[in-house]
mmCIF file of C-alpha atoms and ligand atoms in Angstrom:
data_model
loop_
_atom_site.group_PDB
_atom_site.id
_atom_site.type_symbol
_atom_site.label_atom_id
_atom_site.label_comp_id
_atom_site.label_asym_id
_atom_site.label_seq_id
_atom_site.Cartn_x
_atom_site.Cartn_y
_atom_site.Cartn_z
ATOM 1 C CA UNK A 14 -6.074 -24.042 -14.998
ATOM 2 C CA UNK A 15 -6.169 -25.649 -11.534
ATOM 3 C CA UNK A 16 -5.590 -22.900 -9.260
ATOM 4 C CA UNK A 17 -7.139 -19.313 -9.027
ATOM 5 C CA UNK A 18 -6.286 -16.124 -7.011
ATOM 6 C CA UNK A 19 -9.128 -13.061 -5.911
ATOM 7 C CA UNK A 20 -8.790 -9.929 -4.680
ATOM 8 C CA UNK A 21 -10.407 -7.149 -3.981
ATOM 9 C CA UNK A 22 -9.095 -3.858 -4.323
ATOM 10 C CA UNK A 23 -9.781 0.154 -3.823
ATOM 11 C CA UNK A 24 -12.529 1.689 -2.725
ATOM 12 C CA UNK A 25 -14.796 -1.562 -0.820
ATOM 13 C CA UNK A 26 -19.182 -1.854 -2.620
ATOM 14 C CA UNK A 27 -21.745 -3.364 -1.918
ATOM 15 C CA UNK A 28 -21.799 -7.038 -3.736
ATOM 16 C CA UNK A 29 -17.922 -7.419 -3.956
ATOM 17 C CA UNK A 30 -19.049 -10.237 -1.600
ATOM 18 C CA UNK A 31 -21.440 -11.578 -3.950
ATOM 19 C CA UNK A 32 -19.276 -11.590 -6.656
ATOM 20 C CA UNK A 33 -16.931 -13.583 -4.619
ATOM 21 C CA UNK A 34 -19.178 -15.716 -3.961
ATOM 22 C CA UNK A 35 -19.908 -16.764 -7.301
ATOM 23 C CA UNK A 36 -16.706 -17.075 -8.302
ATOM 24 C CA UNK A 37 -15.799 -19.411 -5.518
ATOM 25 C CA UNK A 38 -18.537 -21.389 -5.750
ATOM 26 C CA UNK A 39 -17.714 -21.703 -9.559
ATOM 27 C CA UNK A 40 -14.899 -22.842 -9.375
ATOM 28 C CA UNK A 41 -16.147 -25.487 -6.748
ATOM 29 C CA UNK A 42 -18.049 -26.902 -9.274
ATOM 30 C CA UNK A 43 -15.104 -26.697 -11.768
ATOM 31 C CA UNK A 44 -12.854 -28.947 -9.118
ATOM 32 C CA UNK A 45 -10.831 -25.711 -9.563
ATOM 33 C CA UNK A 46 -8.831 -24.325 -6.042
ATOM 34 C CA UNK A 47 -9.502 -21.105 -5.155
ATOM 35 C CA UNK A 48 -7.229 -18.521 -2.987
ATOM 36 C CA UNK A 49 -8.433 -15.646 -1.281
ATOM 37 C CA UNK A 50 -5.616 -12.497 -1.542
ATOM 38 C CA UNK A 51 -6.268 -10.517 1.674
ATOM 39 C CA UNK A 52 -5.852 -6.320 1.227
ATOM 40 C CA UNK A 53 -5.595 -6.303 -2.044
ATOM 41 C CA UNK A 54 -2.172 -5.915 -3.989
ATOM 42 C CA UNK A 55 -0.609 -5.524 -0.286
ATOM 43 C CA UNK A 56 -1.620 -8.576 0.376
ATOM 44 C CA UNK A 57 -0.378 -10.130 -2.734
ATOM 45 C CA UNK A 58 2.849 -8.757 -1.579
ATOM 46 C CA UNK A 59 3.125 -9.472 1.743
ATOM 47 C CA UNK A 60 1.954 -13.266 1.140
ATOM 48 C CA UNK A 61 -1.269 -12.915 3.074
ATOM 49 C CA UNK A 62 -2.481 -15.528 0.602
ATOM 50 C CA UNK A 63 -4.617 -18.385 1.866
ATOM 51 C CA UNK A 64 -7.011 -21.155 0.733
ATOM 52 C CA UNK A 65 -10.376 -19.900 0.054
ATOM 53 C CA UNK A 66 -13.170 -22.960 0.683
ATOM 54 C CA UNK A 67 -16.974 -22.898 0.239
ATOM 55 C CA UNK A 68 -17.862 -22.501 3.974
ATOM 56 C CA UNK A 69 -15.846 -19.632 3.686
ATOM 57 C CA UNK A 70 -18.067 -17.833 1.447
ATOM 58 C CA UNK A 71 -20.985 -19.632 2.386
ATOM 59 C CA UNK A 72 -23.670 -16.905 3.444
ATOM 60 C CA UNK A 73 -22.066 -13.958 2.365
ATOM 61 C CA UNK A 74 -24.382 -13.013 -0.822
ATOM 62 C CA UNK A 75 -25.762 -10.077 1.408
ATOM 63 C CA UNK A 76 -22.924 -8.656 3.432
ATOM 64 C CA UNK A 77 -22.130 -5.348 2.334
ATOM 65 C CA UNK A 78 -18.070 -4.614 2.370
ATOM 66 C CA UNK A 79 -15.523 -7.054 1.577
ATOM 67 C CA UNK A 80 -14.542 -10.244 3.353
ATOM 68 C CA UNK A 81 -10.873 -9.934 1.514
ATOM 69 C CA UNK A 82 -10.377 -6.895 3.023
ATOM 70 C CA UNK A 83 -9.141 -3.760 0.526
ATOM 71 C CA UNK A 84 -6.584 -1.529 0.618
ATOM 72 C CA UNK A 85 -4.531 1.054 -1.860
ATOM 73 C CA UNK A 86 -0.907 -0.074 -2.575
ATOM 74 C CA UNK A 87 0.917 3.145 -4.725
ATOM 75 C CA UNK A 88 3.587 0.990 -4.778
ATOM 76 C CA UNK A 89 2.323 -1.495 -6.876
ATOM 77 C CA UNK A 90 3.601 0.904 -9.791
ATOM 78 C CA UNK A 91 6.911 0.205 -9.044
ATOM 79 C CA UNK A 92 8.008 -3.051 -11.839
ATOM 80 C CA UNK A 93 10.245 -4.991 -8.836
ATOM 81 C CA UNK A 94 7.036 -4.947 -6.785
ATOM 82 C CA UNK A 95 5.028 -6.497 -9.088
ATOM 83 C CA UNK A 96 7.834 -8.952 -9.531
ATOM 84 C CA UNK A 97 7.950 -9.770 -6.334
ATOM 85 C CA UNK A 98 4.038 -10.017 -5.724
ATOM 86 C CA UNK A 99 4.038 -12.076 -8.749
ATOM 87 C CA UNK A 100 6.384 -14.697 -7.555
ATOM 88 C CA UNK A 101 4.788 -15.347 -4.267
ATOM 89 C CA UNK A 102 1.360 -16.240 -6.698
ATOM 90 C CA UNK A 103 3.363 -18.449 -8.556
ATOM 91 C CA UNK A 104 4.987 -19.996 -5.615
ATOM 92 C CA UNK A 105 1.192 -21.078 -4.423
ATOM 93 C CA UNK A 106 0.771 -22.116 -7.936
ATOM 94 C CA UNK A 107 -1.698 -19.548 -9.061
ATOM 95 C CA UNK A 108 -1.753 -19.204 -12.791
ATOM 96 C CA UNK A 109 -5.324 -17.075 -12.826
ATOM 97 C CA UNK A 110 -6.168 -14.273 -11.032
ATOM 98 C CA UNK A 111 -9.993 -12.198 -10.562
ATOM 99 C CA UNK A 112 -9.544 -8.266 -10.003
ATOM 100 C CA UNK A 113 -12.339 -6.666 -8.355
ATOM 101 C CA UNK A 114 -12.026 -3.329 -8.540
ATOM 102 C CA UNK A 115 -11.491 0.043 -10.366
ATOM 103 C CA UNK A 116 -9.337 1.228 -13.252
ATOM 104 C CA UNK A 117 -6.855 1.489 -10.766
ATOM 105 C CA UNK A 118 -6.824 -1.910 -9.791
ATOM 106 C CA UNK A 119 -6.929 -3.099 -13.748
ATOM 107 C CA UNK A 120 -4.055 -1.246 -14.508
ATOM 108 C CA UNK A 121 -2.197 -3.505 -11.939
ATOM 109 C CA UNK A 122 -3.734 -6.286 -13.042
ATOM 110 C CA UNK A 123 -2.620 -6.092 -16.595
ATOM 111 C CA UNK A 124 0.746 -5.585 -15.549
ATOM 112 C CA UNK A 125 0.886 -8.626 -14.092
ATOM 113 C CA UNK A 126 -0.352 -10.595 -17.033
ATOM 114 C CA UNK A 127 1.999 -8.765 -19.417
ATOM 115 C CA UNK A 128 5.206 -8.806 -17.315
ATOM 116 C CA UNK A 129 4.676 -12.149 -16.025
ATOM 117 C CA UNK A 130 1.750 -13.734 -17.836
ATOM 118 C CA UNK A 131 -0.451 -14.061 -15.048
ATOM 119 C CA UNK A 132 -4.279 -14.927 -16.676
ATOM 120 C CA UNK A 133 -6.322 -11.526 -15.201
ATOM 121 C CA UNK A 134 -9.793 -10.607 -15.789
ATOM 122 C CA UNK A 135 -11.192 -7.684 -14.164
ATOM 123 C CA UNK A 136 -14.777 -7.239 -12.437
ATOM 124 C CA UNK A 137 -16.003 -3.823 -11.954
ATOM 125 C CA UNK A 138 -16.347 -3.089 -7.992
ATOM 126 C CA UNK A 139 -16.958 1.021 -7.457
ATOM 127 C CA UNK A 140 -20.076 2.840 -6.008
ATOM 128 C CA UNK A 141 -18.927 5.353 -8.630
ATOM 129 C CA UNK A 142 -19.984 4.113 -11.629
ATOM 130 C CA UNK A 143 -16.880 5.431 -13.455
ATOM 131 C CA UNK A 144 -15.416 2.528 -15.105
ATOM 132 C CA UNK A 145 -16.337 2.309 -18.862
ATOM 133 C CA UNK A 146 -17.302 -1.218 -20.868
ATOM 134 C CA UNK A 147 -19.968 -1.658 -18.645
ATOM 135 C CA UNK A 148 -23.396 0.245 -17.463
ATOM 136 C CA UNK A 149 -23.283 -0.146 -13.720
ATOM 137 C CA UNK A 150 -20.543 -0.953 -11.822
ATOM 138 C CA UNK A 151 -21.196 -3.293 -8.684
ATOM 139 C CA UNK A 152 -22.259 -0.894 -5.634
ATOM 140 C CA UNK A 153 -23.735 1.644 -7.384
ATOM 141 C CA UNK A 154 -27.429 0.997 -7.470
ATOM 142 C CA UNK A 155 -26.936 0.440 -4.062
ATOM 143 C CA UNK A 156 -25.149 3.495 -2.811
ATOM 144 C CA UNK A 157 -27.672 5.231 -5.156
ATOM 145 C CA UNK A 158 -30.332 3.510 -2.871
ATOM 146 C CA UNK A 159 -29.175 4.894 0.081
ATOM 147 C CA UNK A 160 -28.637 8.516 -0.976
ATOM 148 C CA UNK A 161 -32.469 8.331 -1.992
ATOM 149 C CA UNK A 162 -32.858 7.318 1.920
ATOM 150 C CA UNK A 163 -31.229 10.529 3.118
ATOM 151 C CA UNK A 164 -33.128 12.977 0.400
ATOM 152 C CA UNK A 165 -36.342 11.525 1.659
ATOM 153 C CA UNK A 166 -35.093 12.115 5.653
ATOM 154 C CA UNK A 167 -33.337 15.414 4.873
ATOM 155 C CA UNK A 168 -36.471 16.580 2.832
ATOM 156 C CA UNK A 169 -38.906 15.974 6.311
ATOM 157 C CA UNK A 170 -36.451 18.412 8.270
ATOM 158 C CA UNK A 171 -36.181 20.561 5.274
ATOM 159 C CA UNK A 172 -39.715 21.557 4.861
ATOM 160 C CA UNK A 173 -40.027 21.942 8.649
ATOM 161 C CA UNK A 174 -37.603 24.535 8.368
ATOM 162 C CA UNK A 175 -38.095 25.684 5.240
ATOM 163 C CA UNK A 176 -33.953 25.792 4.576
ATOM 164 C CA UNK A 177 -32.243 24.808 1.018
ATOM 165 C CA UNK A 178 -30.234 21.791 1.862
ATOM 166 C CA UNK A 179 -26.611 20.960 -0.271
ATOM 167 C CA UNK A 180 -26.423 16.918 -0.199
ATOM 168 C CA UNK A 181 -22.927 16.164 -0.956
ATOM 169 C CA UNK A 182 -22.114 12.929 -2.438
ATOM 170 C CA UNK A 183 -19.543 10.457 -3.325
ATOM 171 C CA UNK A 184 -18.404 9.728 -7.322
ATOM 172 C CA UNK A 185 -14.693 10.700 -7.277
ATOM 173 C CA UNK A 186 -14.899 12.457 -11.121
ATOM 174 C CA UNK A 187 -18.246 10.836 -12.135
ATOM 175 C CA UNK A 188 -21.561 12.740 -11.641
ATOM 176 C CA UNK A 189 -23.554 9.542 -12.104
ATOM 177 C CA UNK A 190 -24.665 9.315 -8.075
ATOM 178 C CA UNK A 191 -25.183 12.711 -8.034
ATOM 179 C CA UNK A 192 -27.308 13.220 -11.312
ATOM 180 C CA UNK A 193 -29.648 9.837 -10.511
ATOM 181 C CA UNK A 194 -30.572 10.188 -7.424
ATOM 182 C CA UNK A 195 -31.364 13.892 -8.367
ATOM 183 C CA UNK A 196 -33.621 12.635 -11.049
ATOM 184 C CA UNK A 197 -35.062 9.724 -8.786
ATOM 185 C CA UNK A 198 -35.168 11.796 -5.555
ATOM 186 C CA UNK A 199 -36.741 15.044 -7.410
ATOM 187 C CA UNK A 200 -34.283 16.727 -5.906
ATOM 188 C CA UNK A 201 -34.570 20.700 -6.619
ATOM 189 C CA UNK A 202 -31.079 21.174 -8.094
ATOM 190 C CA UNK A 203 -27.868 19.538 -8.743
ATOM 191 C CA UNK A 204 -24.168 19.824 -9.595
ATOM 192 C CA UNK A 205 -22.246 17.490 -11.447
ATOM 193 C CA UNK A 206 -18.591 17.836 -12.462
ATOM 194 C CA UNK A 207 -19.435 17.148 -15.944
ATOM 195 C CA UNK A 208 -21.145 20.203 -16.493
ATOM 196 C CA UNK A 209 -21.020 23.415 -15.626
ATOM 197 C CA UNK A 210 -23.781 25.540 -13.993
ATOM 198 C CA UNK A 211 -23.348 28.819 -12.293
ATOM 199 C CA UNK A 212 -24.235 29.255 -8.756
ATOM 200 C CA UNK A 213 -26.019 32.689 -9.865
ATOM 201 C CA UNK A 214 -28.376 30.220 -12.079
ATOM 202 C CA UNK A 215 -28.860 27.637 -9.244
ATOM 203 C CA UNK A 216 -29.551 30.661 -6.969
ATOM 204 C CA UNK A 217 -31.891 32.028 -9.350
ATOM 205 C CA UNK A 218 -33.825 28.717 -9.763
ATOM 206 C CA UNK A 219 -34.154 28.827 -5.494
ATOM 207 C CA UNK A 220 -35.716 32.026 -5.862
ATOM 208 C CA UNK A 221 -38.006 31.480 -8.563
ATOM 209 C CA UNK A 222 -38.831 28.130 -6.318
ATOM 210 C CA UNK A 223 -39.476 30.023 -3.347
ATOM 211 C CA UNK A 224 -41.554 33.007 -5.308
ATOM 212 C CA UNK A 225 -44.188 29.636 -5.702
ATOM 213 C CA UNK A 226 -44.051 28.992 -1.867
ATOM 214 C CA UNK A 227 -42.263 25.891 -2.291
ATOM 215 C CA UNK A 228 -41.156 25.330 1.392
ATOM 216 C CA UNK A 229 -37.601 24.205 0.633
ATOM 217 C CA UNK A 230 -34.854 23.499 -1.598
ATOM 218 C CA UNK A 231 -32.839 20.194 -2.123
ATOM 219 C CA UNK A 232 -29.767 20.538 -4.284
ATOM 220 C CA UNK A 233 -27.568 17.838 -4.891
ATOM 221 C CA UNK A 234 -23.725 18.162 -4.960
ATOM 222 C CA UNK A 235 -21.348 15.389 -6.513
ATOM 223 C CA UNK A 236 -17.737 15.654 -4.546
ATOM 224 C CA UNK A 237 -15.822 15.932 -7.664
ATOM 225 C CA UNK A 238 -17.928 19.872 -8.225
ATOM 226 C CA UNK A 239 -15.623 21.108 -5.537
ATOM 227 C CA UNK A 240 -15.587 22.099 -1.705
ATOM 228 C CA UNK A 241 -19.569 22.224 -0.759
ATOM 229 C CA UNK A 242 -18.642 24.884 1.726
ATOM 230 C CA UNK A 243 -17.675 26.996 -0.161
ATOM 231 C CA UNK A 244 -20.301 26.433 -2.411
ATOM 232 C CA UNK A 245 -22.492 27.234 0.107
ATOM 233 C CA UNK A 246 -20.766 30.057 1.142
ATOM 234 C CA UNK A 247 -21.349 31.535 -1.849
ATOM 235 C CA UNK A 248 -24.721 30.466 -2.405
ATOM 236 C CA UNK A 249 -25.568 32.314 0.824
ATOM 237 C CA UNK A 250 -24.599 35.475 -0.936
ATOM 238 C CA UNK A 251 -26.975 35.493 -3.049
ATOM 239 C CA UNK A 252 -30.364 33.920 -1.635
ATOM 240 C CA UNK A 253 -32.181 34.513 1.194
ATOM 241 C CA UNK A 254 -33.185 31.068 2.874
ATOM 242 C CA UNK A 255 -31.482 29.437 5.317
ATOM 243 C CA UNK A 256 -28.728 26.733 4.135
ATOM 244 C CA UNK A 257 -27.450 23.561 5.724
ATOM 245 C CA UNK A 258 -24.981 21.284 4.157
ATOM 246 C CA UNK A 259 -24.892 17.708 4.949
ATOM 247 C CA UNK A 260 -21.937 15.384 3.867
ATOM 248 C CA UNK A 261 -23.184 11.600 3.407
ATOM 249 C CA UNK A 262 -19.855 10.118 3.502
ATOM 250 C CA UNK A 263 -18.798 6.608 4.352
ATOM 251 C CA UNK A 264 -22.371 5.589 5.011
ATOM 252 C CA UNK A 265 -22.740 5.508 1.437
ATOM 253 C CA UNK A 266 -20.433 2.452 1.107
ATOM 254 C CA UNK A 267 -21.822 -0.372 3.488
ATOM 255 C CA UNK A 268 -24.985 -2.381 3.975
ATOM 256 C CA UNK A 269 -26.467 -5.510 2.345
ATOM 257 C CA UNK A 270 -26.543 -5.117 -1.211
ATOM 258 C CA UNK A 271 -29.374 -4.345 -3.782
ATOM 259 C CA UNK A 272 -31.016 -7.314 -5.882
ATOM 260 C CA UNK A 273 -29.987 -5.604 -8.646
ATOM 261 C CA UNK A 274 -26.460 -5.556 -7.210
ATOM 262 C CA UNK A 275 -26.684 -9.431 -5.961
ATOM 263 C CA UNK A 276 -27.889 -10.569 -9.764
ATOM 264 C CA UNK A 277 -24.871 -8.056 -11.314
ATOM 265 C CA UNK A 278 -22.176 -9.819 -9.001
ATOM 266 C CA UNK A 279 -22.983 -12.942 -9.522
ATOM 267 C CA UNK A 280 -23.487 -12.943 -13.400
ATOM 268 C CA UNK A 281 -19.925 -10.920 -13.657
ATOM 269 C CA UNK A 282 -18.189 -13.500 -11.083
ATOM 270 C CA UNK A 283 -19.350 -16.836 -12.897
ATOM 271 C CA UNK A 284 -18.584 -15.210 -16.384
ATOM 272 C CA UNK A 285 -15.126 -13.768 -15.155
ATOM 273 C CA UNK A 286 -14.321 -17.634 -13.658
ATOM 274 C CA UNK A 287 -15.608 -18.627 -17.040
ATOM 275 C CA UNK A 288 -13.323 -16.720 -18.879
ATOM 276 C CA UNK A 289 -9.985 -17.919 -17.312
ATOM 277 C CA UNK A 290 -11.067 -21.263 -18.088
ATOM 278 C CA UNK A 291 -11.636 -20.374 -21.891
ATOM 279 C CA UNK A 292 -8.117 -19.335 -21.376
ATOM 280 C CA UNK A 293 -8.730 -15.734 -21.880
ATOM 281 C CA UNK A 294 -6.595 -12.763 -20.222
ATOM 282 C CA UNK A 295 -6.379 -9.062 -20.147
ATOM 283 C CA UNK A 296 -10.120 -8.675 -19.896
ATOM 284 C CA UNK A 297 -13.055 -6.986 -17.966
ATOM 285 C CA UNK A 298 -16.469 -8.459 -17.583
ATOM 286 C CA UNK A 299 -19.086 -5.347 -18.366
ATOM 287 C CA UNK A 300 -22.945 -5.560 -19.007
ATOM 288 C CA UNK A 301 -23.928 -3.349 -21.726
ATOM 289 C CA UNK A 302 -27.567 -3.045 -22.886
ATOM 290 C CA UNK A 303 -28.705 -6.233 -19.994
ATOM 291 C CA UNK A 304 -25.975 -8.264 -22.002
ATOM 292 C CA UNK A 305 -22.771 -9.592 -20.578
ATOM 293 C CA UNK A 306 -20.137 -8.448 -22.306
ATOM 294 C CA UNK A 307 -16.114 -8.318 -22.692
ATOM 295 C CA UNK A 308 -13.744 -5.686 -23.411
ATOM 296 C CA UNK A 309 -9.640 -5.822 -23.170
ATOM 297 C CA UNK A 310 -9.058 -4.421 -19.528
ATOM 298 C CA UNK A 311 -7.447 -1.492 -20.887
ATOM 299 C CA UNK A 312 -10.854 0.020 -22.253
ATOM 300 C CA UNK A 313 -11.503 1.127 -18.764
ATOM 301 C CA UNK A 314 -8.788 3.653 -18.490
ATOM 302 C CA UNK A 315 -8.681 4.374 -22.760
ATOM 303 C CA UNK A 316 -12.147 5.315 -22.518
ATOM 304 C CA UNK A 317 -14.279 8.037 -20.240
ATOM 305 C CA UNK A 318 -17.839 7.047 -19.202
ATOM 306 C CA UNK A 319 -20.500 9.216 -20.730
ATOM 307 C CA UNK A 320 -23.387 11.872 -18.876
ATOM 308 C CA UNK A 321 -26.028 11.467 -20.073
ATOM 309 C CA UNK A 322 -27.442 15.153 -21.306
ATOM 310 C CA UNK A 323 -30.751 14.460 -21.906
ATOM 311 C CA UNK A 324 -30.793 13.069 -18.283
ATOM 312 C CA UNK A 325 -29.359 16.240 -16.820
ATOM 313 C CA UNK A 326 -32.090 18.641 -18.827
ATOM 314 C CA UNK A 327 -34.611 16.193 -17.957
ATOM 315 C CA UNK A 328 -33.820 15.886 -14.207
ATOM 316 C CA UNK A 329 -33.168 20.434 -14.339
ATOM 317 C CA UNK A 330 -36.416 20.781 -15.953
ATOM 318 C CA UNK A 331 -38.228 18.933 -13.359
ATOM 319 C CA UNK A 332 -36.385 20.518 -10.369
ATOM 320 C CA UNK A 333 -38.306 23.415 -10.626
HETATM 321 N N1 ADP B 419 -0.829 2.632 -12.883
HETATM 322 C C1 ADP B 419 -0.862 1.614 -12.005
HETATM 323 N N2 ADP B 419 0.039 0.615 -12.094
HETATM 324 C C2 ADP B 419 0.019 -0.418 -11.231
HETATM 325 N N3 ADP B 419 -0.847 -0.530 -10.210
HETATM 326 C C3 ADP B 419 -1.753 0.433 -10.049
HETATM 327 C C4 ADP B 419 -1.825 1.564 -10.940
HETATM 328 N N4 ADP B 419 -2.833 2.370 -10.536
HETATM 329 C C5 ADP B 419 -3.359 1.778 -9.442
HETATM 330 N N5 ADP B 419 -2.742 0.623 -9.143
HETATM 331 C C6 ADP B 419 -3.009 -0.279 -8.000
HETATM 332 O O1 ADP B 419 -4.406 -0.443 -7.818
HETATM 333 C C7 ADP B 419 -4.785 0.031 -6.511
HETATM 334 C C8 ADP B 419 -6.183 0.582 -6.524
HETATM 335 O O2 ADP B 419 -6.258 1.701 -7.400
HETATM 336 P P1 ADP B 419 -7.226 2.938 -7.099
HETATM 337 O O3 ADP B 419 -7.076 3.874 -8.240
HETATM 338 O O4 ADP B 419 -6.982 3.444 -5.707
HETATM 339 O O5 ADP B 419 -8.664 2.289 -7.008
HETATM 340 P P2 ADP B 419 -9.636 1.718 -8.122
HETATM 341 O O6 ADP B 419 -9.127 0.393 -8.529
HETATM 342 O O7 ADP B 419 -10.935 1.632 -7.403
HETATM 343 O O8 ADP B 419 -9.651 2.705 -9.253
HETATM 344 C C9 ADP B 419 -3.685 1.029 -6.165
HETATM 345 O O9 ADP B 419 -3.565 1.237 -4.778
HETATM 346 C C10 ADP B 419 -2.465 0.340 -6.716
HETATM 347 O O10 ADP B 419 -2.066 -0.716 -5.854
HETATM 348 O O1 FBP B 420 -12.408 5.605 1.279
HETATM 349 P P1 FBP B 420 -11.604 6.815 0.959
HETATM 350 O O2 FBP B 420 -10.161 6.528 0.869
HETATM 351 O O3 FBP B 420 -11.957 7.947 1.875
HETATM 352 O O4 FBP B 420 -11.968 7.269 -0.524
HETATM 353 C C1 FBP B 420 -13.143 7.919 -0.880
HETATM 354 C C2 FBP B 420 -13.360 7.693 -2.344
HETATM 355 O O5 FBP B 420 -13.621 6.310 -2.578
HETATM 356 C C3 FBP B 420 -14.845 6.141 -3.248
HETATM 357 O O6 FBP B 420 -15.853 5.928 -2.269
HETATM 358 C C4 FBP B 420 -14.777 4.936 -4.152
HETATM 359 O O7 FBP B 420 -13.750 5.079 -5.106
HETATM 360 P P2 FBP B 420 -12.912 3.859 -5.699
HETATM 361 O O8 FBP B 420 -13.893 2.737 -5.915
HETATM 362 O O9 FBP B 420 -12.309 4.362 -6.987
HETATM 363 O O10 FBP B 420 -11.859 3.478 -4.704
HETATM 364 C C5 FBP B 420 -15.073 7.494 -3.947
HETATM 365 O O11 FBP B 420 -16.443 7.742 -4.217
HETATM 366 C C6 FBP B 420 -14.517 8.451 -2.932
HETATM 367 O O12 FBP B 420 -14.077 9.636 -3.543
HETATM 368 MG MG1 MG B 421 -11.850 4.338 -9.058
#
């Protein structure tokens, strides 16, 4: 294989750059070509498809975002846009292609290999941590990083006051931000949307908090629970401290990249460049158990990432 597409695609992470990177620089040392596909599948259809060299990529390790841009195509379900996306790869010559991305994104990708036997393999690019066949997904131990930032900052202006905070945070479905930086934060309460807690028990843990002049509360709140106003609305109902809510966004998804981020990208990008040389397709690069490992790229939508449960009662029975 002499010539090799990458994309990026969904929601942007931290290290999508690194795993760039390594892929480019990879194939450099493969005397393989790389192209860059700007915006994703939109770019794939629109052409925006250009030589990628090592200057290009050359200090980017550390830059949060995405130099390929990203973007959402819904129209990439449609077979005759695929076809014609597919036809302007094959009119550069591109015969392998690197995914970074979600489920989404992988479901696209194996489409192409199947309908027109483009060579995919799939990295897994999310903050979210939802994509099963691997552990972490790149981005996550870095948004996870900066939500521990914000506890720390919220929990100054908490005490001050003495209010009960609600930190809501991103995960689409997946409670993973939301239940480990409760556990690393010792935050005083969280919600995940993988199980289900009352707000009369949550309120009743804030009062039995309070009855031991603890000076506030810190309850975290993954997205996919529900509207956090309203949760606090109701949560108001039945306590008697003062709440604020606080929505950490988009600041979740940039800055430089964790180490542990960095070292994930970069051993998923050189094994994914790896793999299209072996000849291998319809695959995702995971790391299971500090192991790199494969897995046909439709395990990430056949299967559901797991809670852990005895990290929930652990991180509950210490938010007291
Ligand atoms: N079922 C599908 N068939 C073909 N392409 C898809 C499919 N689902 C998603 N995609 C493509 O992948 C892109 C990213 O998917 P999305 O679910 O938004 O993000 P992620 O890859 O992070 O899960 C979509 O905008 C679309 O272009
Ligand atoms: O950037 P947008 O379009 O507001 O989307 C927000 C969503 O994207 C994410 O940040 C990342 O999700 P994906 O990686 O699946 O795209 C989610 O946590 C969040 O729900
Ligand atoms: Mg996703």
């Amino acid at each position: 294989m002499k010539k090799i597409g990458i994309l990026t695609s969904g929601g942007d992470s931290p290290g999508m750059n690194t795993a760039i990177r390594a892929v480019t620089k990879m194939a450099m040392n493969y005397n393989c070509e790389m192209y860059g596909i700007k915006r994703g599948y939109k770019g794939m259809l629109n052409d925006e498809i250009f030589k990628l060299n090592p200057l290009d990529v050359s200090g980017i390790a550390d830059r949060g975002g995405t130099i390929l841009l990203s973007a959402r195509l819904p129209e990439f379900k449609q077979p005759e846009v695929r076809a014609k996306a597919a036809a302007n790869l094959k009119r550069h010559g591109i015969e392998g292609l690197v995914v970074i991305g979600g489920d989404g994104s992988y479901r696209g990708a194996d489409l192409l290999f199947r309908e027109h036997g483009i060579k995919v393999v799939g990295i897994p690019g999310t903050i979210d941590n939802d994509i099963a066949g691997t552990d972490y997904t790149i981005g996550y131990d870095t948004t996870l990083n900066i939500i521990l930032d914000a506890v720390s900052r919220i929990r100054d202006t908490a005490n001050s006051h003495e209010r009960t905070y609600l930190l809501e945070v991103m995960g689409r479905d997946c409670g993973d931000l939301a239940l480990y930086s409760a556990m690393a934060g010792g935050a005083n309460g969280v919600l995940i949307p993988e199980v289900n807690r009352s707000i009369d028990e949550l309120a009743e843990d804030i009062k039995e908090r309070r009855s031991q002049r603890k000076l506030s509360d810190i309850i975290i709140v993954a997205e996919g629970v529900g509207h956090v106003f309203d949760i606090a609305k109701e949560l108001k109902e039945k306590i008697n401290t003062e709440i604020r809510v606080t929505v950490l966004g988009h600041i979740q998804r940039g800055g430089s990249p964790t180490a542990f981020d960095r070292v994930l990208a970069t051993r998923m990008g050189a094994r994914a460049f790896e793999l299209l040389m072996e000849g291998e397709s319809g695959i995702m690069v995971g790391m299971e158990n500090n192991k790199m490992v494969t897995h046909a790229i439709s395990y990430a939508w056949e299967n559901k990432t797991n809670i852990s449960l005895d990290d929930y009662n652990l991180t509950h029975l210490l938010s007291i």
